PDB file of C-alpha atoms in Angstrom:
ATOM      1  CA  MET A 368      -0.006  -0.043   0.005  1.00 36.00           C
ATOM      2  CA  THR A 369       1.368   3.379  -0.929  1.00 38.00           C
ATOM      3  CA  GLU A 370       1.885   5.627   2.069  1.00 43.00           C
ATOM      4  CA  THR A 371       0.453   9.106   1.867  1.00 44.00           C
ATOM      5  CA  LEU A 372       1.638  12.003   3.916  1.00 44.00           C
ATOM      6  CA  ASP A 373      -1.175  14.397   3.040  1.00 49.00           C
ATOM      7  CA  SER A 374      -2.791  13.735   6.397  1.00 66.00           C
ATOM      8  CA  LEU A 375      -1.670  12.181   9.655  1.00 79.00           C
ATOM      9  CA  PHE A 376      -5.100  10.596  10.249  1.00 85.00           C
ATOM     10  CA  VAL A 377      -5.459   6.962   9.191  1.00 89.00           C
ATOM     11  CA  PRO A 378      -9.147   6.036   8.676  1.00 89.00           C
ATOM     12  CA  GLY A 379     -10.298   2.997  10.580  1.00 89.00           C
ATOM     13  CA  ASP A 380     -12.981   1.566  12.872  1.00 90.00           C
ATOM     14  CA  SER A 381     -10.814   0.171  15.677  1.00 93.00           C
ATOM     15  CA  TRP A 382     -11.305   0.707  19.424  1.00 94.00           C
ATOM     16  CA  LEU A 383      -8.730   3.466  19.315  1.00 94.00           C
ATOM     17  CA  HIS A 384     -10.512   5.267  16.472  1.00 93.00           C
ATOM     18  CA  ARG A 385     -13.797   5.065  18.397  1.00 93.00           C
ATOM     19  CA  LEU A 386     -12.240   6.376  21.606  1.00 94.00           C
ATOM     20  CA  ASP A 387     -13.277   9.919  22.579  1.00 93.00           C
ATOM     21  CA  PRO A 388     -10.758  12.400  21.156  1.00 92.00           C
ATOM     22  CA  ARG A 389     -10.641  14.178  24.550  1.00 93.00           C
ATOM     23  CA  VAL A 390      -9.460  10.958  26.147  1.00 94.00           C
ATOM     24  CA  LYS A 391      -6.759  10.497  23.557  1.00 95.00           C
ATOM     25  CA  LEU A 392      -5.659  14.093  23.993  1.00 93.00           C
ATOM     26  CA  ALA A 393      -5.532  13.582  27.781  1.00 95.00           C
ATOM     27  CA  PHE A 394      -3.484  10.403  27.196  1.00 96.00           C
ATOM     28  CA  ALA A 395      -0.901  12.356  25.142  1.00 95.00           C
ATOM     29  CA  LEU A 396      -0.694  15.165  27.709  1.00 95.00           C
ATOM     30  CA  MET A 397      -0.344  12.872  30.697  1.00 95.00           C
ATOM     31  CA  ALA A 398       2.205  10.678  28.875  1.00 95.00           C
ATOM     32  CA  THR A 399       4.238  13.842  28.074  1.00 95.00           C
ATOM     33  CA  ALA A 400       4.250  14.886  31.710  1.00 95.00           C
ATOM     34  CA  ALA A 401       5.166  11.427  32.906  1.00 94.00           C
ATOM     35  CA  LEU A 402       7.928  10.875  30.284  1.00 94.00           C
ATOM     36  CA  LEU A 403       9.540  14.226  31.217  1.00 93.00           C
ATOM     37  CA  SER A 404       9.598  13.373  34.899  1.00 92.00           C
ATOM     38  CA  VAL A 405      10.960   9.770  34.941  1.00 92.00           C
ATOM     39  CA  GLU A 406      14.648   8.954  34.617  1.00 88.00           C
ATOM     40  CA  ARG A 407      14.798   5.160  34.247  1.00 90.00           C
ATOM     41  CA  GLY A 408      15.241   4.042  30.676  1.00 89.00           C
ATOM     42  CA  ALA A 409      13.161   0.896  31.234  1.00 92.00           C
ATOM     43  CA  VAL A 410      10.117   2.939  32.099  1.00 93.00           C
ATOM     44  CA  VAL A 411      10.616   5.201  29.108  1.00 94.00           C
ATOM     45  CA  LEU A 412      11.019   2.166  26.825  1.00 95.00           C
ATOM     46  CA  GLY A 413       7.886   0.711  28.344  1.00 94.00           C
ATOM     47  CA  CYS A 414       5.886   3.788  27.416  1.00 94.00           C
ATOM     48  CA  LEU A 415       7.212   3.601  23.811  1.00 95.00           C
ATOM     49  CA  VAL A 416       6.224  -0.058  23.603  1.00 96.00           C
ATOM     50  CA  LEU A 417       2.765   0.787  25.029  1.00 95.00           C
ATOM     51  CA  CYS A 418       2.168   3.384  22.305  1.00 95.00           C
ATOM     52  CA  HIS A 419       3.223   0.910  19.579  1.00 96.00           C
ATOM     53  CA  GLY A 420       0.988  -1.772  21.079  1.00 95.00           C
ATOM     54  CA  MET A 421      -1.992   0.646  21.067  1.00 95.00           C
ATOM     55  CA  LEU A 422      -1.386   1.570  17.441  1.00 95.00           C
ATOM     56  CA  LEU A 423      -0.890  -2.007  16.277  1.00 94.00           C
ATOM     57  CA  THR A 424      -4.022  -3.191  18.017  1.00 94.00           C
ATOM     58  CA  ALA A 425      -5.821  -0.342  16.228  1.00 93.00           C
ATOM     59  CA  ARG A 426      -4.727  -2.040  12.939  1.00 92.00           C
ATOM     60  CA  LEU A 427      -2.617   0.929  11.896  1.00 92.00           C
ATOM     61  CA  PRO A 428      -0.724   0.064   8.685  1.00 91.00           C
ATOM     62  CA  LEU A 429       2.839  -0.951   9.424  1.00 91.00           C
ATOM     63  CA  GLY A 430       4.008   1.441   6.705  1.00 89.00           C
ATOM     64  CA  ARG A 431       2.739   4.384   8.741  1.00 89.00           C
ATOM     65  CA  LEU A 432       4.709   3.269  11.784  1.00 92.00           C
ATOM     66  CA  LEU A 433       7.855   2.747   9.690  1.00 92.00           C
ATOM     67  CA  GLY A 434       7.302   6.108   8.034  1.00 88.00           C
ATOM     68  CA  ALA A 435       7.134   7.799  11.437  1.00 90.00           C
ATOM     69  CA  TRP A 436      10.371   6.048  12.470  1.00 93.00           C
ATOM     70  CA  ARG A 437      12.083   7.124   9.258  1.00 89.00           C
ATOM     71  CA  ARG A 438      11.244  10.789  10.009  1.00 86.00           C
ATOM     72  CA  MET A 439      12.422  10.437  13.610  1.00 91.00           C
ATOM     73  CA  LEU A 440      15.627   8.684  12.546  1.00 92.00           C
ATOM     74  CA  PRO A 441      17.761  11.802  11.739  1.00 88.00           C
ATOM     75  CA  VAL A 442      16.981  13.425  15.141  1.00 91.00           C
ATOM     76  CA  THR A 443      17.454  10.097  16.958  1.00 93.00           C
ATOM     77  CA  LEU A 444      20.854   9.541  15.378  1.00 92.00           C
ATOM     78  CA  MET A 445      21.883  13.140  16.162  1.00 90.00           C
ATOM     79  CA  ILE A 446      21.043  12.628  19.857  1.00 90.00           C
ATOM     80  CA  LEU A 447      22.841   9.313  19.976  1.00 88.00           C
ATOM     81  CA  LEU A 448      26.000  10.814  18.414  1.00 84.00           C
ATOM     82  CA  LEU A 449      26.093  14.183  20.079  1.00 83.00           C
ATOM     83  CA  TRP A 450      24.740  13.536  23.533  1.00 82.00           C
ATOM     84  CA  PRO A 451      27.734  11.508  24.844  1.00 78.00           C
ATOM     85  CA  LEU A 452      30.225  13.988  23.444  1.00 74.00           C
ATOM     86  CA  PHE A 453      28.760  17.311  24.555  1.00 73.00           C
ATOM     87  CA  THR A 454      27.301  16.447  27.972  1.00 71.00           C
ATOM     88  CA  PRO A 455      29.272  16.062  31.195  1.00 67.00           C
ATOM     89  CA  ALA A 456      30.880  12.617  31.336  1.00 60.00           C
ATOM     90  CA  VAL A 457      29.054  10.183  33.592  1.00 59.00           C
ATOM     91  CA  GLY A 458      31.050   7.281  34.956  1.00 58.00           C
ATOM     92  CA  ALA A 459      34.490   6.129  33.994  1.00 59.00           C
ATOM     93  CA  PRO A 460      35.845   7.653  30.740  1.00 61.00           C
ATOM     94  CA  ALA A 461      35.974   5.116  27.895  1.00 60.00           C
ATOM     95  CA  TRP A 462      37.583   7.393  25.285  1.00 59.00           C
ATOM     96  CA  SER A 463      38.970  10.916  25.175  1.00 61.00           C
ATOM     97  CA  PHE A 464      40.303  13.164  22.463  1.00 59.00           C
ATOM     98  CA  GLY A 465      41.354  16.669  23.490  1.00 57.00           C
ATOM     99  CA  PRO A 466      38.408  18.367  25.214  1.00 59.00           C
ATOM    100  CA  LEU A 467      36.010  15.590  24.192  1.00 63.00           C
ATOM    101  CA  THR A 468      35.462  12.788  26.648  1.00 66.00           C
ATOM    102  CA  LEU A 469      33.292   9.734  26.095  1.00 70.00           C
ATOM    103  CA  ALA A 470      31.956   7.809  29.062  1.00 71.00           C
ATOM    104  CA  TRP A 471      29.657   4.794  29.020  1.00 73.00           C
ATOM    105  CA  GLY A 472      27.298   6.476  31.429  1.00 76.00           C
ATOM    106  CA  SER A 473      26.848   9.356  28.976  1.00 79.00           C
ATOM    107  CA  VAL A 474      26.259   6.864  26.186  1.00 81.00           C
ATOM    108  CA  VAL A 475      23.454   5.261  28.193  1.00 84.00           C
ATOM    109  CA  ASP A 476      21.994   8.712  28.950  1.00 85.00           C
ATOM    110  CA  GLY A 477      22.000   9.523  25.263  1.00 88.00           C
ATOM    111  CA  VAL A 478      20.141   6.239  24.430  1.00 91.00           C
ATOM    112  CA  VAL A 479      17.545   7.104  27.168  1.00 93.00           C
ATOM    113  CA  ALA A 480      17.154  10.641  25.752  1.00 92.00           C
ATOM    114  CA  ALA A 481      16.622   9.277  22.210  1.00 94.00           C
ATOM    115  CA  VAL A 482      14.080   6.720  23.408  1.00 95.00           C
ATOM    116  CA  ARG A 483      12.328   9.421  25.462  1.00 95.00           C
ATOM    117  CA  LEU A 484      11.975  11.690  22.406  1.00 94.00           C
ATOM    118  CA  ASN A 485      10.501   8.853  20.317  1.00 95.00           C
ATOM    119  CA  ALA A 486       8.135   7.900  23.112  1.00 96.00           C
ATOM    120  CA  LEU A 487       6.910  11.502  23.273  1.00 95.00           C
ATOM    121  CA  ALA A 488       6.396  11.546  19.516  1.00 94.00           C
ATOM    122  CA  PHE A 489       4.423   8.316  19.420  1.00 95.00           C
ATOM    123  CA  ALA A 490       2.345   9.317  22.434  1.00 95.00           C
ATOM    124  CA  TRP A 491       1.053  12.235  20.337  1.00 93.00           C
ATOM    125  CA  LEU A 492       0.812  10.102  17.229  1.00 93.00           C
ATOM    126  CA  VAL A 493      -1.631   7.862  19.093  1.00 94.00           C
ATOM    127  CA  TRP A 494      -3.967  10.883  19.034  1.00 93.00           C
ATOM    128  CA  LEU A 495      -3.056  12.208  15.625  1.00 89.00           C
ATOM    129  CA  PHE A 496      -3.137   8.935  13.714  1.00 93.00           C
ATOM    130  CA  THR A 497      -6.588   7.953  14.972  1.00 93.00           C
ATOM    131  CA  THR A 498      -8.483  11.247  15.242  1.00 90.00           C
ATOM    132  CA  ASP A 499      -9.958  13.051  12.173  1.00 86.00           C
ATOM    133  CA  GLN A 500     -10.305  16.802  11.863  1.00 80.00           C
ATOM    134  CA  PRO A 501     -14.033  17.049  12.784  1.00 80.00           C
ATOM    135  CA  ALA A 502     -13.433  15.000  15.950  1.00 85.00           C
ATOM    136  CA  MET A 503     -10.545  17.257  16.916  1.00 83.00           C
ATOM    137  CA  VAL A 504     -12.694  20.360  16.495  1.00 79.00           C
ATOM    138  CA  ALA A 505     -15.522  18.834  18.453  1.00 81.00           C
ATOM    139  CA  GLY A 506     -13.136  17.796  21.213  1.00 84.00           C
ATOM    140  CA  PHE A 507     -11.544  21.233  21.428  1.00 82.00           C
ATOM    141  CA  ARG A 508     -14.873  22.928  21.511  1.00 81.00           C
ATOM    142  CA  GLN A 509     -16.334  20.690  24.210  1.00 83.00           C
ATOM    143  CA  LEU A 510     -13.176  21.310  26.288  1.00 83.00           C
ATOM    144  CA  GLY A 511     -14.176  24.990  26.251  1.00 80.00           C
ATOM    145  CA  LEU A 512     -11.854  26.186  23.514  1.00 76.00           C
ATOM    146  CA  PRO A 513     -13.512  28.784  21.168  1.00 77.00           C
ATOM    147  CA  TYR A 514     -14.647  27.238  17.906  1.00 71.00           C
ATOM    148  CA  THR A 515     -12.340  29.378  15.769  1.00 74.00           C
ATOM    149  CA  TRP A 516      -9.368  28.351  17.864  1.00 74.00           C
ATOM    150  CA  GLY A 517     -10.237  24.686  17.574  1.00 70.00           C
ATOM    151  CA  VAL A 518     -10.591  24.908  13.820  1.00 73.00           C
ATOM    152  CA  THR A 519      -7.279  26.772  13.541  1.00 76.00           C
ATOM    153  CA  LEU A 520      -5.475  24.133  15.573  1.00 74.00           C
ATOM    154  CA  ALA A 521      -7.069  21.293  13.607  1.00 72.00           C
ATOM    155  CA  ILE A 522      -6.182  22.911  10.250  1.00 75.00           C
ATOM    156  CA  THR A 523      -2.616  23.493  11.423  1.00 75.00           C
ATOM    157  CA  LEU A 524      -2.188  19.837  12.391  1.00 70.00           C
ATOM    158  CA  ARG A 525      -3.762  18.856   9.059  1.00 70.00           C
ATOM    159  CA  TYR A 526      -1.393  20.978   6.916  1.00 73.00           C
ATOM    160  CA  ILE A 527       1.918  20.143   8.665  1.00 72.00           C
ATOM    161  CA  PRO A 528       2.232  16.762   6.950  1.00 72.00           C
ATOM    162  CA  SER A 529       0.766  18.172   3.729  1.00 76.00           C
ATOM    163  CA  LEU A 530       3.455  20.888   3.679  1.00 76.00           C
ATOM    164  CA  TYR A 531       6.141  18.246   4.296  1.00 74.00           C
ATOM    165  CA  ALA A 532       4.764  16.148   1.452  1.00 77.00           C
ATOM    166  CA  THR A 533       4.893  19.207  -0.798  1.00 80.00           C
ATOM    167  CA  TRP A 534       8.498  19.782   0.183  1.00 78.00           C
ATOM    168  CA  GLU A 535       9.426  16.193  -0.739  1.00 79.00           C
ATOM    169  CA  ARG A 536       7.641  16.367  -4.096  1.00 83.00           C
ATOM    170  CA  VAL A 537       9.280  19.694  -5.007  1.00 83.00           C
ATOM    171  CA  LEU A 538      12.676  18.472  -3.904  1.00 81.00           C
ATOM    172  CA  GLU A 539      12.359  15.310  -5.998  1.00 83.00           C
ATOM    173  CA  ALA A 540      11.259  17.354  -9.032  1.00 84.00           C
ATOM    174  CA  GLN A 541      14.159  19.720  -8.628  1.00 81.00           C
ATOM    175  CA  ARG A 542      16.635  16.854  -8.291  1.00 80.00           C
ATOM    176  CA  ALA A 543      15.200  15.285 -11.450  1.00 82.00           C
ATOM    177  CA  ARG A 544      16.017  18.569 -13.210  1.00 80.00           C
ATOM    178  CA  GLY A 545      19.665  18.461 -12.048  1.00 79.00           C
ATOM    179  CA  LEU A 546      19.567  20.151  -8.649  1.00 75.00           C
ATOM    180  CA  VAL A 547      22.465  18.947  -6.508  1.00 75.00           C
ATOM    181  CA  THR A 548      21.758  19.187  -2.759  1.00 73.00           C
ATOM    182  CA  ALA A 549      24.555  16.941  -1.390  1.00 74.00           C
ATOM    183  CA  HIS A 550      27.519  19.018  -0.264  1.00 71.00           C
ATOM    184  CA  PRO A 551      30.081  18.358   2.465  1.00 72.00           C
ATOM    185  CA  ASN A 552      29.803  21.989   3.513  1.00 72.00           C
ATOM    186  CA  PRO A 553      26.555  22.431   5.551  1.00 72.00           C
ATOM    187  CA  LEU A 554      26.165  26.030   4.409  1.00 76.00           C
ATOM    188  CA  ARG A 555      26.429  25.080   0.747  1.00 75.00           C
ATOM    189  CA  ALA A 556      23.968  22.197   1.327  1.00 74.00           C
ATOM    190  CA  ALA A 557      21.488  24.619   2.905  1.00 77.00           C
ATOM    191  CA  ARG A 558      21.946  27.108   0.094  1.00 80.00           C
ATOM    192  CA  ALA A 559      21.364  24.340  -2.511  1.00 78.00           C
ATOM    193  CA  HIS A 560      17.879  23.775  -1.018  1.00 78.00           C
ATOM    194  CA  LEU A 561      16.835  27.407  -1.578  1.00 80.00           C
ATOM    195  CA  PRO A 562      15.224  26.806  -5.012  1.00 81.00           C
ATOM    196  CA  ALA A 563      13.013  24.093  -3.576  1.00 80.00           C
ATOM    197  CA  LEU A 564      12.242  26.200  -0.505  1.00 81.00           C
ATOM    198  CA  VAL A 565      11.062  29.140  -2.651  1.00 83.00           C
ATOM    199  CA  ALA A 566       8.760  26.895  -4.663  1.00 83.00           C
ATOM    200  CA  VAL A 567       7.322  25.366  -1.468  1.00 82.00           C
ATOM    201  CA  LEU A 568       6.661  28.823   0.001  1.00 84.00           C
ATOM    202  CA  ILE A 569       4.840  29.880  -3.173  1.00 85.00           C
ATOM    203  CA  LEU A 570       2.683  26.758  -3.127  1.00 82.00           C
ATOM    204  CA  ALA A 571       2.006  27.234   0.598  1.00 80.00           C
ATOM    205  CA  LEU A 572       0.849  30.827   0.032  1.00 82.00           C
ATOM    206  CA  ARG A 573      -1.468  29.691  -2.771  1.00 83.00           C
ATOM    207  CA  ASP A 574      -2.929  26.969  -0.547  1.00 79.00           C
ATOM    208  CA  ALA A 575      -3.407  29.514   2.242  1.00 78.00           C
ATOM    209  CA  GLU A 576      -5.247  31.861  -0.075  1.00 81.00           C
ATOM    210  CA  THR A 577      -7.497  29.035  -1.328  1.00 82.00           C
ATOM    211  CA  LEU A 578      -8.245  27.973   2.220  1.00 76.00           C
ATOM    212  CA  SER A 579      -9.030  31.511   3.375  1.00 79.00           C
ATOM    213  CA  ARG A 580     -11.441  32.012   0.458  1.00 82.00           C
ATOM    214  CA  ALA A 581     -13.141  28.658   1.217  1.00 79.00           C
ATOM    215  CA  LEU A 582     -13.579  29.655   4.842  1.00 73.00           C
ATOM    216  CA  GLU A 583     -14.865  33.075   3.875  1.00 74.00           C
ATOM    217  CA  ALA A 584     -17.402  31.550   1.436  1.00 76.00           C
ATOM    218  CA  ARG A 585     -18.693  29.502   4.342  1.00 68.00           C
ATOM    219  CA  ALA A 586     -19.008  32.594   6.551  1.00 68.00           C
ATOM    220  CA  PHE A 587     -16.458  31.243   8.989  1.00 69.00           C
ATOM    221  CA  GLY A 588     -16.068  33.631  11.902  1.00 65.00           C
ATOM    222  CA  ALA A 589     -18.754  35.970  10.698  1.00 66.00           C
ATOM    223  CA  PRO A 590     -20.518  37.850  13.500  1.00 68.00           C
ATOM    224  CA  GLY A 591     -23.888  36.508  14.454  1.00 62.00           C
ATOM    225  CA  CYS A 592     -23.215  33.072  12.915  1.00 62.00           C
ATOM    226  CA  THR A 593     -23.431  30.199  15.398  1.00 63.00           C
ATOM    227  CA  PRO A 594     -21.308  27.248  14.297  1.00 63.00           C
ATOM    228  CA  THR A 595     -22.823  23.768  14.400  1.00 63.00           C
ATOM    229  CA  LEU A 596     -21.105  20.413  14.801  1.00 61.00           C
ATOM    230  CA  ARG A 597     -21.983  17.334  12.888  1.00 64.00           C
ATOM    231  CA  ARG A 598     -21.191  15.107  15.832  1.00 65.00           C
ATOM    232  CA  SER A 599     -21.665  15.479  19.576  1.00 72.00           C
ATOM    233  CA  LEU A 600     -19.216  13.822  21.902  1.00 77.00           C
ATOM    234  CA  HIS A 601     -20.299  11.869  24.989  1.00 82.00           C
ATOM    235  CA  LEU A 602     -18.083   9.989  27.346  1.00 85.00           C
ATOM    236  CA  ARG A 603     -19.010   6.281  27.226  1.00 90.00           C
ATOM    237  CA  VAL A 604     -18.083   3.567  29.716  1.00 93.00           C
ATOM    238  CA  GLY A 605     -15.058   2.582  27.618  1.00 91.00           C
ATOM    239  CA  ASP A 606     -13.907   6.177  27.376  1.00 92.00           C
ATOM    240  CA  ALA A 607     -14.247   6.628  31.133  1.00 94.00           C
ATOM    241  CA  LEU A 608     -12.354   3.405  31.764  1.00 95.00           C
ATOM    242  CA  ALA A 609      -9.528   4.397  29.383  1.00 94.00           C
ATOM    243  CA  LEU A 610      -9.303   7.835  30.996  1.00 94.00           C
ATOM    244  CA  ALA A 611      -9.179   6.304  34.486  1.00 95.00           C
ATOM    245  CA  LEU A 612      -6.434   3.846  33.498  1.00 94.00           C
ATOM    246  CA  SER A 613      -4.364   6.596  31.826  1.00 94.00           C
ATOM    247  CA  THR A 614      -4.753   8.856  34.861  1.00 95.00           C
ATOM    248  CA  LEU A 615      -3.775   6.102  37.328  1.00 95.00           C
ATOM    249  CA  GLY A 616      -0.835   4.865  35.214  1.00 93.00           C
ATOM    250  CA  PHE A 617       0.706   8.136  34.101  1.00 93.00           C
ATOM    251  CA  GLY A 618      -0.270   9.914  37.344  1.00 92.00           C
ATOM    252  CA  GLY A 619       1.581   7.256  39.284  1.00 93.00           C
ATOM    253  CA  LEU A 620       4.601   7.598  37.035  1.00 92.00           C
ATOM    254  CA  LEU A 621       4.505  11.386  37.452  1.00 92.00           C
ATOM    255  CA  VAL A 622       4.404  11.188  41.224  1.00 91.00           C
ATOM    256  CA  ALA A 623       7.120   8.507  41.260  1.00 91.00           C
ATOM    257  CA  GLY A 624       9.319  10.534  38.928  1.00 88.00           C
ATOM    258  CA  ILE A 625       8.974  13.729  40.975  1.00 88.00           C
ATOM    259  CA  ALA A 626       9.776  11.738  44.132  1.00 86.00           C
ATOM    260  CA  GLY A 627      12.869  10.304  42.425  1.00 82.00           C
ATOM    261  CA  TRP A 628      11.737   6.641  42.662  1.00 82.00           C
ATOM    262  CA  VAL A 629      11.920   6.006  38.878  1.00 76.00           C
TER     263      VAL A 629
END
């Protein structure tokens, strides 16, 4: 199956898709707080495995998970390479060259930091992969956020992957026409991407104008117009149970992390 990046949402009818979007948003927020408070790598890895288990049981295509990992790979490798070299050495030094000192403790800390970053990303992808735009808007609105703010946030989340997909398409088209972007000098490499960046900016401005005209034609934000929602959210028994489990689990991790137990 060909992977598309025009939207993070993956249509489906799994238990995770049917879960209330407010519960999934609460899951992501509580997971973020817990992951930033705990120190033990085993706990962080457990959270990452939990997120993957949730997405796999929701029958998310394996290509989407691999695509997310591919996009996290450059940042992950950067953390693994730079963290041990540019943070204070922890434990006995294993290698040193001038001012740079490499210690195994720092290497382990770098691995934990990389796993933590990926766990944070996938905690939010649990929400983004299984929640469509109308559900997001409905969730934001029922949480008390103004309707226009909710629509703005949902549109922003919708167009981030679309903009990235546009960047990849333009870059591939420019390379097919002879654009060379690989340079050993980082400044020259960045300058070589300028033609593609200009084209992406022009396309983004055109999309923004089209979107603004579409919203204006629908009287979005007009005074005196009361917005209506196609769906109304209600917490069911399964939603309440999932929220209670998330609160107990991540709340316990947060307290344990603040107390220094994990």
